[in-house]
GROMACS .gro file of C-alpha atoms in nm:
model
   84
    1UNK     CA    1   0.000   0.000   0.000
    2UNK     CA    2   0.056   0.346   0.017
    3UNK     CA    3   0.312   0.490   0.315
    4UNK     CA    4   0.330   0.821   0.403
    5UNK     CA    5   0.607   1.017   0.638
    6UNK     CA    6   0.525   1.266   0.927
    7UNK     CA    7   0.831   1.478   0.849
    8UNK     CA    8   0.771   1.674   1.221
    9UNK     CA    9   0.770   1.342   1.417
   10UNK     CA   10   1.080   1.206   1.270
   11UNK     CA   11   1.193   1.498   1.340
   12UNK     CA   12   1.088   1.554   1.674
   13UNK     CA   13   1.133   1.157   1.786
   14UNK     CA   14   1.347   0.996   1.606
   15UNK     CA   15   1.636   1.254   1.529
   16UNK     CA   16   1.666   1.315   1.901
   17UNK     CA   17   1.631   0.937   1.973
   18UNK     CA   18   1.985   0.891   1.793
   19UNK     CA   19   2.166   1.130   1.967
   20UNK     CA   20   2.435   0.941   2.181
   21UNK     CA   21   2.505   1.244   2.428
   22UNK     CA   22   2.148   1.073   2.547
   23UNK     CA   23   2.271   0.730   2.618
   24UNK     CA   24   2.344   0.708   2.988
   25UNK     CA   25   2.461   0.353   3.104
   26UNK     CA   26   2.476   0.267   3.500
   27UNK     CA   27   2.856   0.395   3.532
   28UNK     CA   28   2.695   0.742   3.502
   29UNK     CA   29   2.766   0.827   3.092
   30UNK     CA   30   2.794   0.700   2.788
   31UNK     CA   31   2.773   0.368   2.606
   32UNK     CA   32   2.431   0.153   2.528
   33UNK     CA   33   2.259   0.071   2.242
   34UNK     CA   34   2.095   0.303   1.934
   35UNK     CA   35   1.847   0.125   1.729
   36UNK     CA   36   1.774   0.287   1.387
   37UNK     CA   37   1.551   0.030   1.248
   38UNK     CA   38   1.543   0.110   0.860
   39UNK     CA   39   1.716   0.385   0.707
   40UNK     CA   40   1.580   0.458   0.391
   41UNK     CA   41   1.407   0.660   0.132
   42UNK     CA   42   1.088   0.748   0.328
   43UNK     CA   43   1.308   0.836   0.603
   44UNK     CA   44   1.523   1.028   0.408
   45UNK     CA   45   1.248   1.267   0.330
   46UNK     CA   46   1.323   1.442   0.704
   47UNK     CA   47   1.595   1.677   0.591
   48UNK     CA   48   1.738   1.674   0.961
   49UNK     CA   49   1.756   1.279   0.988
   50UNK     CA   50   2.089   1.210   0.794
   51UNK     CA   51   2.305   1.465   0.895
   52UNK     CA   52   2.151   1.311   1.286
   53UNK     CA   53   2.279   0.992   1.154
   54UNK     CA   54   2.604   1.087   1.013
   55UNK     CA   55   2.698   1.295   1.306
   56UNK     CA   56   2.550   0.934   1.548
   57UNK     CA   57   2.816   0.767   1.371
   58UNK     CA   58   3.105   1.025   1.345
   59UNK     CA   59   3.031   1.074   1.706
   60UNK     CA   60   3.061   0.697   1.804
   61UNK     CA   61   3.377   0.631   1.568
   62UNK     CA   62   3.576   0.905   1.708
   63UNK     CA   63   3.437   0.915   2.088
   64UNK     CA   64   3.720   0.898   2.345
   65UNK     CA   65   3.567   0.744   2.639
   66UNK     CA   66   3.616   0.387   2.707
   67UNK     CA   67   3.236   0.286   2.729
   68UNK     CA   68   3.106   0.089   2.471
   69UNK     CA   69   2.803   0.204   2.222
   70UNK     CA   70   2.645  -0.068   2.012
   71UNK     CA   71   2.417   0.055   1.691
   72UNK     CA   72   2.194  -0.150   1.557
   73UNK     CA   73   2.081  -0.044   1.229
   74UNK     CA   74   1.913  -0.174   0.908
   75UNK     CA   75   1.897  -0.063   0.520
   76UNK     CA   76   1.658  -0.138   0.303
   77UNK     CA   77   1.805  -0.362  -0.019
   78UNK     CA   78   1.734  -0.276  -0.387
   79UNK     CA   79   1.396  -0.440  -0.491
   80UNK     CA   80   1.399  -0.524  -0.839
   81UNK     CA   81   1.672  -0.425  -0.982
   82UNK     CA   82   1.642  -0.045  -0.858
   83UNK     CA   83   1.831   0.163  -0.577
   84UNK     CA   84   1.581   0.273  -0.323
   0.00000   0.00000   0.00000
């Protein structure tokens, strides 16, 4: 069927959702787990979602603390021959 995307609650739930200065863990900071479950086209149409997912992962890659962060995410595959 037809999907559509509420641009203002991707916005307002999921960008902040990702943001790992939000993890807390139970040594007071940092690690835990972000779940981003589908990345992809419809998602996409948020224009503040990938930059909130580039910076997630920058932010992870280059952190300095010693806690861990695990992110779970997963991408939609090309259907048919097409990129989606």
């Amino acid at each position: 069927g037809n999907y559509i995307v509420d641009v203002d609650a991707v916005a307002s739930v999921a960008v902040p959702s990702i943001d790992p200065s939000q993890l807390s863990s139970d040594s007071g900071g940092g690690g835990g787990v972000i779940v981003m479950d589908e990345i992809g086209k419809m998602e996409l149409k948020c224009p503040s979602f990938l930059p909130a997912v580039t910076q997630t992962l920058n932010s992870i890659t280059t952190a300095a603390n010693t806690e861990t962060t695990i992110i779970l995410g997963t991408l939609p595959t090309p259907r048919y021959g097409r990129i989606i």
